[in-house]
mmCIF file of C-alpha atoms and ligand atoms in Angstrom:
data_model
loop_
_atom_site.group_PDB
_atom_site.id
_atom_site.type_symbol
_atom_site.label_atom_id
_atom_site.label_comp_id
_atom_site.label_asym_id
_atom_site.label_seq_id
_atom_site.Cartn_x
_atom_site.Cartn_y
_atom_site.Cartn_z
ATOM 1 C CA UNK A 1 23.570 -22.068 28.763
ATOM 2 C CA UNK A 2 21.205 -19.713 30.433
ATOM 3 C CA UNK A 3 22.897 -21.028 33.961
ATOM 4 C CA UNK A 4 26.138 -20.353 33.559
ATOM 5 C CA UNK A 5 25.802 -16.789 32.246
ATOM 6 C CA UNK A 6 26.946 -14.521 35.354
ATOM 7 C CA UNK A 7 24.526 -10.995 36.209
ATOM 8 C CA UNK A 8 27.252 -9.134 35.406
ATOM 9 C CA UNK A 9 27.697 -10.835 32.529
ATOM 10 C CA UNK A 10 24.233 -10.258 30.863
ATOM 11 C CA UNK A 11 24.159 -6.730 32.614
ATOM 12 C CA UNK A 12 27.391 -5.837 30.192
ATOM 13 C CA UNK A 13 25.377 -7.428 27.414
ATOM 14 C CA UNK A 14 22.162 -4.335 28.528
ATOM 15 C CA UNK A 15 24.637 -1.810 28.704
ATOM 16 C CA UNK A 16 26.113 -2.935 25.450
ATOM 17 C CA UNK A 17 22.952 -2.490 23.831
ATOM 18 C CA UNK A 18 22.459 1.095 25.481
ATOM 19 C CA UNK A 19 25.645 2.249 23.869
ATOM 20 C CA UNK A 20 24.203 1.361 20.851
ATOM 21 C CA UNK A 21 27.548 -1.241 20.585
ATOM 22 C CA UNK A 22 27.019 -3.927 18.399
ATOM 23 C CA UNK A 23 25.633 -7.528 19.940
ATOM 24 C CA UNK A 24 26.904 -11.153 18.372
ATOM 25 C CA UNK A 25 23.843 -13.353 17.303
ATOM 26 C CA UNK A 26 25.147 -15.430 20.928
ATOM 27 C CA UNK A 27 24.919 -12.401 22.551
ATOM 28 C CA UNK A 28 21.117 -11.742 21.531
ATOM 29 C CA UNK A 29 20.489 -15.022 21.991
ATOM 30 C CA UNK A 30 21.441 -14.495 25.601
ATOM 31 C CA UNK A 31 19.476 -11.265 26.218
ATOM 32 C CA UNK A 32 16.490 -12.750 24.579
ATOM 33 C CA UNK A 33 16.392 -16.319 26.837
ATOM 34 C CA UNK A 34 17.728 -15.636 29.453
ATOM 35 C CA UNK A 35 15.729 -16.293 32.680
ATOM 36 C CA UNK A 36 17.628 -14.239 35.550
ATOM 37 C CA UNK A 37 15.172 -11.980 37.019
ATOM 38 C CA UNK A 38 17.991 -9.994 38.180
ATOM 39 C CA UNK A 39 19.085 -9.453 34.619
ATOM 40 C CA UNK A 40 15.454 -9.031 33.179
ATOM 41 C CA UNK A 41 15.025 -6.661 36.037
ATOM 42 C CA UNK A 42 18.366 -4.578 35.434
ATOM 43 C CA UNK A 43 17.216 -4.968 32.095
ATOM 44 C CA UNK A 44 13.754 -3.223 32.142
ATOM 45 C CA UNK A 45 15.444 -0.053 35.151
ATOM 46 C CA UNK A 46 17.879 0.210 32.117
ATOM 47 C CA UNK A 47 15.040 0.849 29.559
ATOM 48 C CA UNK A 48 12.946 3.047 32.246
ATOM 49 C CA UNK A 49 15.584 5.439 32.892
ATOM 50 C CA UNK A 50 16.300 5.859 28.786
ATOM 51 C CA UNK A 51 12.745 6.253 28.404
ATOM 52 C CA UNK A 52 12.820 8.985 31.050
ATOM 53 C CA UNK A 53 15.544 10.969 30.265
ATOM 54 C CA UNK A 54 14.231 11.313 26.558
ATOM 55 C CA UNK A 55 10.512 11.872 27.504
ATOM 56 C CA UNK A 56 10.118 12.251 30.944
ATOM 57 C CA UNK A 57 7.052 11.089 32.739
ATOM 58 C CA UNK A 58 4.799 11.508 30.038
ATOM 59 C CA UNK A 59 2.811 9.003 28.122
ATOM 60 C CA UNK A 60 1.105 9.552 25.081
ATOM 61 C CA UNK A 61 -2.432 8.848 24.273
ATOM 62 C CA UNK A 62 -3.617 7.950 21.091
ATOM 63 C CA UNK A 63 -7.252 7.576 20.232
ATOM 64 C CA UNK A 64 -8.116 4.338 17.973
ATOM 65 C CA UNK A 65 -10.495 4.534 16.099
ATOM 66 C CA UNK A 66 -10.936 1.124 14.151
ATOM 67 C CA UNK A 67 -13.113 2.511 10.917
ATOM 68 C CA UNK A 68 -13.609 -1.008 8.950
ATOM 69 C CA UNK A 69 -13.222 -4.892 8.931
ATOM 70 C CA UNK A 70 -13.283 -5.319 5.544
ATOM 71 C CA UNK A 71 -10.121 -7.167 4.399
ATOM 72 C CA UNK A 72 -9.007 -7.974 1.164
ATOM 73 C CA UNK A 73 -5.821 -10.282 2.866
ATOM 74 C CA UNK A 74 -5.874 -13.741 4.595
ATOM 75 C CA UNK A 75 -3.210 -13.238 6.709
ATOM 76 C CA UNK A 76 -3.471 -16.293 8.581
ATOM 77 C CA UNK A 77 -3.115 -15.030 11.706
ATOM 78 C CA UNK A 78 -6.059 -12.293 12.069
ATOM 79 C CA UNK A 79 -9.412 -13.046 12.624
ATOM 80 C CA UNK A 80 -10.829 -10.109 9.832
ATOM 81 C CA UNK A 81 -9.306 -12.153 7.739
ATOM 82 C CA UNK A 82 -10.978 -11.773 3.988
ATOM 83 C CA UNK A 83 -11.109 -16.115 4.374
ATOM 84 C CA UNK A 84 -13.190 -15.561 7.850
ATOM 85 C CA UNK A 85 -16.987 -15.721 7.386
ATOM 86 C CA UNK A 86 -18.300 -15.226 10.527
ATOM 87 C CA UNK A 87 -16.660 -12.190 10.833
ATOM 88 C CA UNK A 88 -20.108 -9.744 10.784
ATOM 89 C CA UNK A 89 -18.142 -6.855 8.511
ATOM 90 C CA UNK A 90 -19.075 -3.009 9.168
ATOM 91 C CA UNK A 91 -17.479 -0.236 8.193
ATOM 92 C CA UNK A 92 -17.745 3.857 9.586
ATOM 93 C CA UNK A 93 -19.101 6.391 7.617
ATOM 94 C CA UNK A 94 -17.093 9.779 7.317
ATOM 95 C CA UNK A 95 -19.937 11.229 8.882
ATOM 96 C CA UNK A 96 -19.136 8.713 12.033
ATOM 97 C CA UNK A 97 -15.299 9.436 11.913
ATOM 98 C CA UNK A 98 -16.155 12.881 12.476
ATOM 99 C CA UNK A 99 -18.123 12.087 14.906
ATOM 100 C CA UNK A 100 -15.535 9.391 17.663
ATOM 101 C CA UNK A 101 -13.089 12.751 16.766
ATOM 102 C CA UNK A 102 -15.461 15.743 18.568
ATOM 103 C CA UNK A 103 -15.718 12.732 21.443
ATOM 104 C CA UNK A 104 -11.955 12.300 21.565
ATOM 105 C CA UNK A 105 -11.136 16.010 21.256
ATOM 106 C CA UNK A 106 -12.979 16.461 24.172
ATOM 107 C CA UNK A 107 -11.621 13.989 25.971
ATOM 108 C CA UNK A 108 -7.885 15.082 25.313
ATOM 109 C CA UNK A 109 -6.666 13.282 22.556
ATOM 110 C CA UNK A 110 -4.542 14.868 20.222
ATOM 111 C CA UNK A 111 -3.465 12.117 18.334
ATOM 112 C CA UNK A 112 -6.741 10.170 16.033
ATOM 113 C CA UNK A 113 -5.157 6.773 14.686
ATOM 114 C CA UNK A 114 -7.173 5.825 11.759
ATOM 115 C CA UNK A 115 -7.510 1.969 11.303
ATOM 116 C CA UNK A 116 -8.840 -0.790 9.312
ATOM 117 C CA UNK A 117 -8.369 -3.571 7.152
ATOM 118 C CA UNK A 118 -7.163 -3.266 3.556
ATOM 119 C CA UNK A 119 -11.058 -2.398 2.829
ATOM 120 C CA UNK A 120 -11.117 -1.216 -1.427
ATOM 121 C CA UNK A 121 -13.882 0.498 -0.539
ATOM 122 C CA UNK A 122 -11.807 3.347 1.256
ATOM 123 C CA UNK A 123 -10.529 4.786 -2.131
ATOM 124 C CA UNK A 124 -7.497 7.168 -2.108
ATOM 125 C CA UNK A 125 -10.390 10.251 -2.581
ATOM 126 C CA UNK A 126 -12.453 8.724 0.649
ATOM 127 C CA UNK A 127 -9.186 8.472 2.996
ATOM 128 C CA UNK A 128 -7.663 11.903 2.015
ATOM 129 C CA UNK A 129 -11.058 13.863 2.303
ATOM 130 C CA UNK A 130 -11.195 12.114 6.041
ATOM 131 C CA UNK A 131 -7.733 13.235 6.706
ATOM 132 C CA UNK A 132 -8.738 17.118 5.264
ATOM 133 C CA UNK A 133 -12.293 16.967 7.114
ATOM 134 C CA UNK A 134 -10.131 15.802 10.497
ATOM 135 C CA UNK A 135 -7.128 18.396 9.648
ATOM 136 C CA UNK A 136 -10.092 21.353 9.802
ATOM 137 C CA UNK A 137 -11.621 20.697 12.258
ATOM 138 C CA UNK A 138 -8.762 19.772 14.602
ATOM 139 C CA UNK A 139 -5.494 21.992 13.165
ATOM 140 C CA UNK A 140 -4.113 21.000 16.371
ATOM 141 C CA UNK A 141 -4.112 17.090 16.059
ATOM 142 C CA UNK A 142 -1.849 14.897 14.289
ATOM 143 C CA UNK A 143 -3.122 11.798 11.994
ATOM 144 C CA UNK A 144 -1.932 8.444 12.033
ATOM 145 C CA UNK A 145 -2.945 6.217 9.432
ATOM 146 C CA UNK A 146 -2.685 2.330 10.167
ATOM 147 C CA UNK A 147 -4.674 0.969 6.794
ATOM 148 C CA UNK A 148 -2.086 -1.254 5.131
ATOM 149 C CA UNK A 149 0.258 -1.717 2.073
ATOM 150 C CA UNK A 150 -0.131 0.684 -0.786
ATOM 151 C CA UNK A 151 0.927 2.687 -4.050
ATOM 152 C CA UNK A 152 3.739 5.228 -3.564
ATOM 153 C CA UNK A 153 1.576 7.728 -4.672
ATOM 154 C CA UNK A 154 -1.161 6.931 -2.374
ATOM 155 C CA UNK A 155 0.815 7.486 0.128
ATOM 156 C CA UNK A 156 2.069 10.567 -0.853
ATOM 157 C CA UNK A 157 -1.681 11.656 -1.369
ATOM 158 C CA UNK A 158 -2.271 10.883 2.023
ATOM 159 C CA UNK A 159 0.754 13.246 3.225
ATOM 160 C CA UNK A 160 -0.348 15.660 1.244
ATOM 161 C CA UNK A 161 -3.586 15.924 2.397
ATOM 162 C CA UNK A 162 -2.287 16.477 6.101
ATOM 163 C CA UNK A 163 -1.254 12.619 7.552
ATOM 164 C CA UNK A 164 1.909 12.719 10.125
ATOM 165 C CA UNK A 165 2.436 9.002 10.415
ATOM 166 C CA UNK A 166 1.940 5.655 9.312
ATOM 167 C CA UNK A 167 2.022 2.305 10.850
ATOM 168 C CA UNK A 168 2.747 -0.667 9.114
ATOM 169 C CA UNK A 169 3.754 -3.313 10.897
ATOM 170 C CA UNK A 170 6.460 -5.782 9.358
ATOM 171 C CA UNK A 171 5.335 -8.508 11.381
ATOM 172 C CA UNK A 172 8.510 -10.083 10.912
ATOM 173 C CA UNK A 173 11.805 -9.667 9.909
ATOM 174 C CA UNK A 174 12.634 -13.079 8.501
ATOM 175 C CA UNK A 175 11.456 -13.540 5.019
ATOM 176 C CA UNK A 176 10.703 -17.574 5.106
ATOM 177 C CA UNK A 177 8.500 -16.683 8.206
ATOM 178 C CA UNK A 178 6.555 -14.375 6.721
ATOM 179 C CA UNK A 179 5.711 -16.306 4.064
ATOM 180 C CA UNK A 180 4.381 -19.318 6.569
ATOM 181 C CA UNK A 181 2.474 -16.176 8.396
ATOM 182 C CA UNK A 182 1.229 -14.955 5.309
ATOM 183 C CA UNK A 183 -1.306 -16.327 1.745
ATOM 184 C CA UNK A 184 1.517 -16.561 -0.866
ATOM 185 C CA UNK A 185 -0.011 -13.525 -2.881
ATOM 186 C CA UNK A 186 1.421 -11.156 -0.243
ATOM 187 C CA UNK A 187 5.117 -10.163 -0.385
ATOM 188 C CA UNK A 188 8.157 -9.566 2.331
ATOM 189 C CA UNK A 189 9.436 -7.431 -0.036
ATOM 190 C CA UNK A 190 6.528 -5.102 -0.858
ATOM 191 C CA UNK A 191 5.842 -4.850 2.867
ATOM 192 C CA UNK A 192 9.399 -3.452 3.215
ATOM 193 C CA UNK A 193 9.154 -1.793 0.154
ATOM 194 C CA UNK A 194 6.158 0.172 2.016
ATOM 195 C CA UNK A 195 8.259 1.435 4.683
ATOM 196 C CA UNK A 196 10.964 2.788 2.449
ATOM 197 C CA UNK A 197 8.568 4.513 0.396
ATOM 198 C CA UNK A 198 6.371 5.994 3.837
ATOM 199 C CA UNK A 199 10.311 6.948 5.167
ATOM 200 C CA UNK A 200 10.662 9.001 1.652
ATOM 201 C CA UNK A 201 7.449 10.743 1.991
ATOM 202 C CA UNK A 202 8.144 11.759 5.834
ATOM 203 C CA UNK A 203 6.224 9.990 7.541
ATOM 204 C CA UNK A 204 6.408 9.084 10.850
ATOM 205 C CA UNK A 205 6.881 5.837 10.423
ATOM 206 C CA UNK A 206 5.682 2.740 12.472
ATOM 207 C CA UNK A 207 6.651 -1.051 12.114
ATOM 208 C CA UNK A 208 6.439 -3.787 14.485
ATOM 209 C CA UNK A 209 6.214 -7.242 15.063
ATOM 210 C CA UNK A 210 4.133 -9.862 17.183
ATOM 211 C CA UNK A 211 5.602 -11.806 19.472
ATOM 212 C CA UNK A 212 5.308 -15.568 20.056
ATOM 213 C CA UNK A 213 3.113 -15.816 16.101
ATOM 214 C CA UNK A 214 3.687 -19.218 15.105
ATOM 215 C CA UNK A 215 6.825 -20.464 13.256
ATOM 216 C CA UNK A 216 8.638 -18.197 15.254
ATOM 217 C CA UNK A 217 12.237 -18.734 16.505
ATOM 218 C CA UNK A 218 14.852 -16.344 18.184
ATOM 219 C CA UNK A 219 16.789 -16.230 15.419
ATOM 220 C CA UNK A 220 13.228 -14.118 13.688
ATOM 221 C CA UNK A 221 13.600 -12.533 16.736
ATOM 222 C CA UNK A 222 17.288 -11.339 16.115
ATOM 223 C CA UNK A 223 16.418 -10.704 12.767
ATOM 224 C CA UNK A 224 14.037 -7.988 13.834
ATOM 225 C CA UNK A 225 16.056 -6.185 16.003
ATOM 226 C CA UNK A 226 19.195 -6.163 13.841
ATOM 227 C CA UNK A 227 15.870 -4.378 11.228
ATOM 228 C CA UNK A 228 14.383 -1.860 13.728
ATOM 229 C CA UNK A 229 18.254 -0.960 14.474
ATOM 230 C CA UNK A 230 18.738 -0.788 10.611
ATOM 231 C CA UNK A 231 15.479 1.518 9.261
ATOM 232 C CA UNK A 232 15.312 2.713 12.856
ATOM 233 C CA UNK A 233 11.541 3.754 12.662
ATOM 234 C CA UNK A 234 9.684 6.366 14.844
ATOM 235 C CA UNK A 235 7.541 4.045 16.408
ATOM 236 C CA UNK A 236 7.388 0.288 16.798
ATOM 237 C CA UNK A 237 3.879 -1.958 17.859
ATOM 238 C CA UNK A 238 4.582 -4.823 19.300
ATOM 239 C CA UNK A 239 2.128 -7.116 21.079
ATOM 240 C CA UNK A 240 1.909 -10.801 21.305
ATOM 241 C CA UNK A 241 0.389 -12.949 19.060
ATOM 242 C CA UNK A 242 -2.960 -14.111 20.816
ATOM 243 C CA UNK A 243 -5.122 -16.755 18.507
ATOM 244 C CA UNK A 244 -8.480 -16.157 17.001
ATOM 245 C CA UNK A 245 -10.998 -19.260 17.054
ATOM 246 C CA UNK A 246 -11.882 -18.527 13.180
ATOM 247 C CA UNK A 247 -8.336 -19.270 11.516
ATOM 248 C CA UNK A 248 -5.575 -21.731 11.303
ATOM 249 C CA UNK A 249 -3.633 -20.628 13.861
ATOM 250 C CA UNK A 250 -6.255 -21.203 16.217
ATOM 251 C CA UNK A 251 -4.742 -24.261 18.264
ATOM 252 C CA UNK A 252 -1.127 -22.272 18.449
ATOM 253 C CA UNK A 253 -0.100 -20.953 22.078
ATOM 254 C CA UNK A 254 -0.630 -17.460 22.336
ATOM 255 C CA UNK A 255 3.278 -15.280 23.207
ATOM 256 C CA UNK A 256 4.212 -14.211 26.708
ATOM 257 C CA UNK A 257 3.445 -10.888 28.153
ATOM 258 C CA UNK A 258 7.588 -11.851 29.880
ATOM 259 C CA UNK A 259 8.421 -12.008 26.507
ATOM 260 C CA UNK A 260 6.937 -9.018 24.737
ATOM 261 C CA UNK A 261 7.856 -6.551 28.071
ATOM 262 C CA UNK A 262 10.999 -7.809 27.916
ATOM 263 C CA UNK A 263 11.392 -6.710 24.194
ATOM 264 C CA UNK A 264 9.466 -3.337 25.197
ATOM 265 C CA UNK A 265 12.791 -2.244 27.158
ATOM 266 C CA UNK A 266 15.350 -4.355 24.070
ATOM 267 C CA UNK A 267 13.631 -2.487 21.946
ATOM 268 C CA UNK A 268 13.773 1.037 24.186
ATOM 269 C CA UNK A 269 17.616 0.438 24.243
ATOM 270 C CA UNK A 270 18.666 0.092 20.950
ATOM 271 C CA UNK A 271 16.178 3.243 19.408
ATOM 272 C CA UNK A 272 16.293 5.035 22.730
ATOM 273 C CA UNK A 273 13.836 7.807 21.457
ATOM 274 C CA UNK A 274 11.277 5.556 19.635
ATOM 275 C CA UNK A 275 7.646 5.912 20.738
ATOM 276 C CA UNK A 276 6.475 2.491 21.959
ATOM 277 C CA UNK A 277 2.944 2.061 22.467
ATOM 278 C CA UNK A 278 1.819 -0.670 25.473
ATOM 279 C CA UNK A 279 -0.988 -2.791 23.198
ATOM 280 C CA UNK A 280 -4.167 -4.082 24.182
ATOM 281 C CA UNK A 281 -2.666 -7.000 22.562
ATOM 282 C CA UNK A 282 -0.154 -6.844 25.907
ATOM 283 C CA UNK A 283 -3.673 -5.978 28.028
ATOM 284 C CA UNK A 284 -5.043 -8.456 26.888
ATOM 285 C CA UNK A 285 -2.593 -11.304 27.500
ATOM 286 C CA UNK A 286 -2.010 -10.051 31.273
ATOM 287 C CA UNK A 287 -4.937 -7.516 32.991
ATOM 288 C CA UNK A 288 -1.309 -5.753 33.818
ATOM 289 C CA UNK A 289 0.506 -6.215 30.460
ATOM 290 C CA UNK A 290 0.192 -2.553 29.630
ATOM 291 C CA UNK A 291 1.000 -0.630 32.968
ATOM 292 C CA UNK A 292 4.205 -3.449 32.823
ATOM 293 C CA UNK A 293 5.034 -2.475 29.727
ATOM 294 C CA UNK A 294 4.779 1.316 30.788
ATOM 295 C CA UNK A 295 7.335 0.466 33.245
ATOM 296 C CA UNK A 296 9.633 -1.399 31.191
ATOM 297 C CA UNK A 297 10.131 1.565 28.494
ATOM 298 C CA UNK A 298 6.968 1.691 26.857
ATOM 299 C CA UNK A 299 5.471 5.380 26.538
ATOM 300 C CA UNK A 300 2.243 5.270 24.222
ATOM 301 C CA UNK A 301 -1.035 3.841 25.069
ATOM 302 C CA UNK A 302 -3.964 3.631 22.488
ATOM 303 C CA UNK A 303 -7.466 3.899 23.736
ATOM 304 C CA UNK A 304 -10.197 2.804 21.804
ATOM 305 C CA UNK A 305 -12.211 5.631 20.400
ATOM 306 C CA UNK A 306 -14.057 3.749 17.938
ATOM 307 C CA UNK A 307 -18.354 3.541 18.690
ATOM 308 C CA UNK A 308 -19.692 0.665 21.761
ATOM 309 C CA UNK A 309 -21.819 -0.488 18.593
ATOM 310 C CA UNK A 310 -18.893 -2.338 16.809
ATOM 311 C CA UNK A 311 -16.064 -2.478 18.685
ATOM 312 C CA UNK A 312 -16.305 -6.388 19.600
ATOM 313 C CA UNK A 313 -16.463 -6.761 15.464
ATOM 314 C CA UNK A 314 -12.838 -5.183 15.039
ATOM 315 C CA UNK A 315 -11.926 -9.126 16.704
ATOM 316 C CA UNK A 316 -8.474 -9.445 15.292
ATOM 317 C CA UNK A 317 -7.566 -11.773 18.187
ATOM 318 C CA UNK A 318 -9.851 -13.774 21.084
ATOM 319 C CA UNK A 319 -11.469 -11.553 24.019
ATOM 320 C CA UNK A 320 -9.915 -8.804 23.453
ATOM 321 C CA UNK A 321 -10.601 -6.396 25.721
ATOM 322 C CA UNK A 322 -12.123 -2.356 25.883
ATOM 323 C CA UNK A 323 -14.690 -4.164 23.523
ATOM 324 C CA UNK A 324 -17.713 -3.279 26.203
ATOM 325 C CA UNK A 325 -16.852 0.065 27.620
ATOM 326 C CA UNK A 326 -17.562 3.862 26.096
ATOM 327 C CA UNK A 327 -14.652 6.072 25.111
ATOM 328 C CA UNK A 328 -15.101 8.321 28.502
ATOM 329 C CA UNK A 329 -14.574 4.883 30.349
ATOM 330 C CA UNK A 330 -12.050 3.840 27.938
ATOM 331 C CA UNK A 331 -9.159 6.722 28.480
ATOM 332 C CA UNK A 332 -10.615 7.274 32.393
ATOM 333 C CA UNK A 333 -9.168 3.529 32.903
ATOM 334 C CA UNK A 334 -5.975 4.324 31.000
ATOM 335 C CA UNK A 335 -5.798 7.869 33.126
ATOM 336 C CA UNK A 336 -5.763 5.801 36.215
ATOM 337 C CA UNK A 337 -3.440 3.241 35.275
ATOM 338 C CA UNK A 338 -1.111 5.128 34.029
ATOM 339 C CA UNK A 339 -0.939 7.058 37.290
ATOM 340 C CA UNK A 340 -0.707 3.836 38.874
ATOM 341 C CA UNK A 341 2.545 3.151 37.437
ATOM 342 C CA UNK A 342 3.991 6.925 38.420
ATOM 343 C CA UNK A 343 3.341 8.701 34.835
ATOM 344 C CA UNK A 344 0.763 11.014 33.423
ATOM 345 C CA UNK A 345 -1.125 11.236 30.479
ATOM 346 C CA UNK A 346 -0.052 14.164 28.264
ATOM 347 C CA UNK A 347 -2.608 16.016 26.057
ATOM 348 C CA UNK A 348 -0.731 16.813 23.664
ATOM 349 C CA UNK A 349 0.081 15.446 19.869
ATOM 350 C CA UNK A 350 3.272 13.233 21.047
ATOM 351 C CA UNK A 351 5.039 13.446 18.344
ATOM 352 C CA UNK A 352 8.467 11.617 17.917
ATOM 353 C CA UNK A 353 11.487 14.251 19.315
ATOM 354 C CA UNK A 354 12.957 15.127 16.030
ATOM 355 C CA UNK A 355 9.973 16.329 14.642
ATOM 356 C CA UNK A 356 9.437 18.346 16.983
ATOM 357 C CA UNK A 357 5.931 19.567 18.545
ATOM 358 C CA UNK A 358 6.506 17.266 21.506
ATOM 359 C CA UNK A 359 6.140 19.311 24.707
ATOM 360 C CA UNK A 360 6.895 18.113 27.713
ATOM 361 C CA UNK A 361 3.362 18.620 30.750
ATOM 362 C CA UNK A 362 4.982 19.953 33.706
HETATM 363 N N1 LIG B 1 -2.750 -11.568 17.281
HETATM 364 C C1 LIG B 1 -2.085 -10.648 17.954
HETATM 365 N N2 LIG B 1 -1.985 -9.626 17.172
HETATM 366 C C2 LIG B 1 -2.364 -9.767 15.964
HETATM 367 N N3 LIG B 1 -2.552 -8.402 14.284
HETATM 368 C C3 LIG B 1 -3.050 -9.038 13.905
HETATM 369 N N4 LIG B 1 -3.705 -10.534 14.364
HETATM 370 C C4 LIG B 1 -3.476 -10.658 15.740
HETATM 371 C C5 LIG B 1 -3.093 -12.019 16.081
HETATM 372 N N5 LIG B 1 -4.077 -12.537 16.149
HETATM 373 C C6 LIG B 1 -1.923 -7.723 14.653
HETATM 374 C C7 LIG B 1 -0.942 -7.488 13.469
HETATM 375 C C8 LIG B 1 -1.516 -6.000 12.417
HETATM 376 C C9 LIG B 1 -1.846 -5.502 14.003
HETATM 377 C C10 LIG B 1 -2.732 -4.243 13.527
HETATM 378 O O1 LIG B 1 -2.445 -6.403 14.852
HETATM 379 O O2 LIG B 1 0.614 -7.337 14.347
HETATM 380 O O3 LIG B 1 -0.295 -5.512 11.912
HETATM 381 FE FE1 LIG B 2 -10.485 0.461 27.865
HETATM 382 FE FE2 LIG B 2 -9.374 -0.002 29.878
HETATM 383 S S1 LIG B 2 -8.265 0.883 28.706
HETATM 384 S S2 LIG B 2 -11.405 -0.277 29.790
#
């Protein structure tokens, strides 16, 4: 079917996406599956133009602090799932987390992403205390939490303590697919509920999905796109699925960089002002994956600020990059990669455009 579609028809679909016109399922199928290189180039150029119209040449950086790899969940794709007895567990103390922020602030980071498994040691009070410490020390920074599903009251206490953003990937908007990726004690409805709670409380909210996860179909991706159109998140994290040796998905093939980059472009077109990272997983599957993502509509990168000693333990998937590098080395590397794409790293909080504070650098 793909070969019979003319380039002008396909480019017309990209134009429709940009104008927020609803595409039919068949049309979305074509955009997702067609392998005409001229079309893929057109799509990515269009996404790049839209991104530059809104965020200029700035790339926002987020300092990622992976502060615990304990997790009470057993997601089938994830290397730090509780069932993985080979995972060497660690958690950082509050002092160690603050020390990562000190290093990060010095290096120019104005957003810290606190990411961890669902670790019951980190009670709401402990999280609130960490948020307050960081905010009082560095009032001009933003804090993003990525610590999984919680009650609405917990989310509210984090927001009131000063957290600004929350990342919770929905993983897939297709309920049946969700149930194939997660054990039966996790629910699609609860995950979605969390996203709506976060939105209502006032967070800048991020969702997102893996590309090429086991059992994903084009129909599931279409559901993801429809969900993004409806929910309108401020951030979308998408990276390729990459198998981890200690999971039941160890033998599944990884998602492709090409498909991930294509999704980045599509997401940029349907949500023009979204904060869209070129993820570490994309850089893992393809050595120039992050650069390709940035050139196709992404505008965020998230270098690692975790202490080198624990980095390889935060192993969600195999062969993760940047596990041996000091934070200073990581930001140097990222800065040079970003400038090779014609963009520049911004020293700013890098808020979503609707939340102000996002000053473009000269
Ligand atoms: N491959 C790619 N991404 C993964 N994640 C977890 N496991 C994997 C994997 N094997 C992603 C999930 C999660 C985020 C923190 O990392 O989407 O939400
Ligand atoms: Fe970490 Fe390149 S971004 S070494």
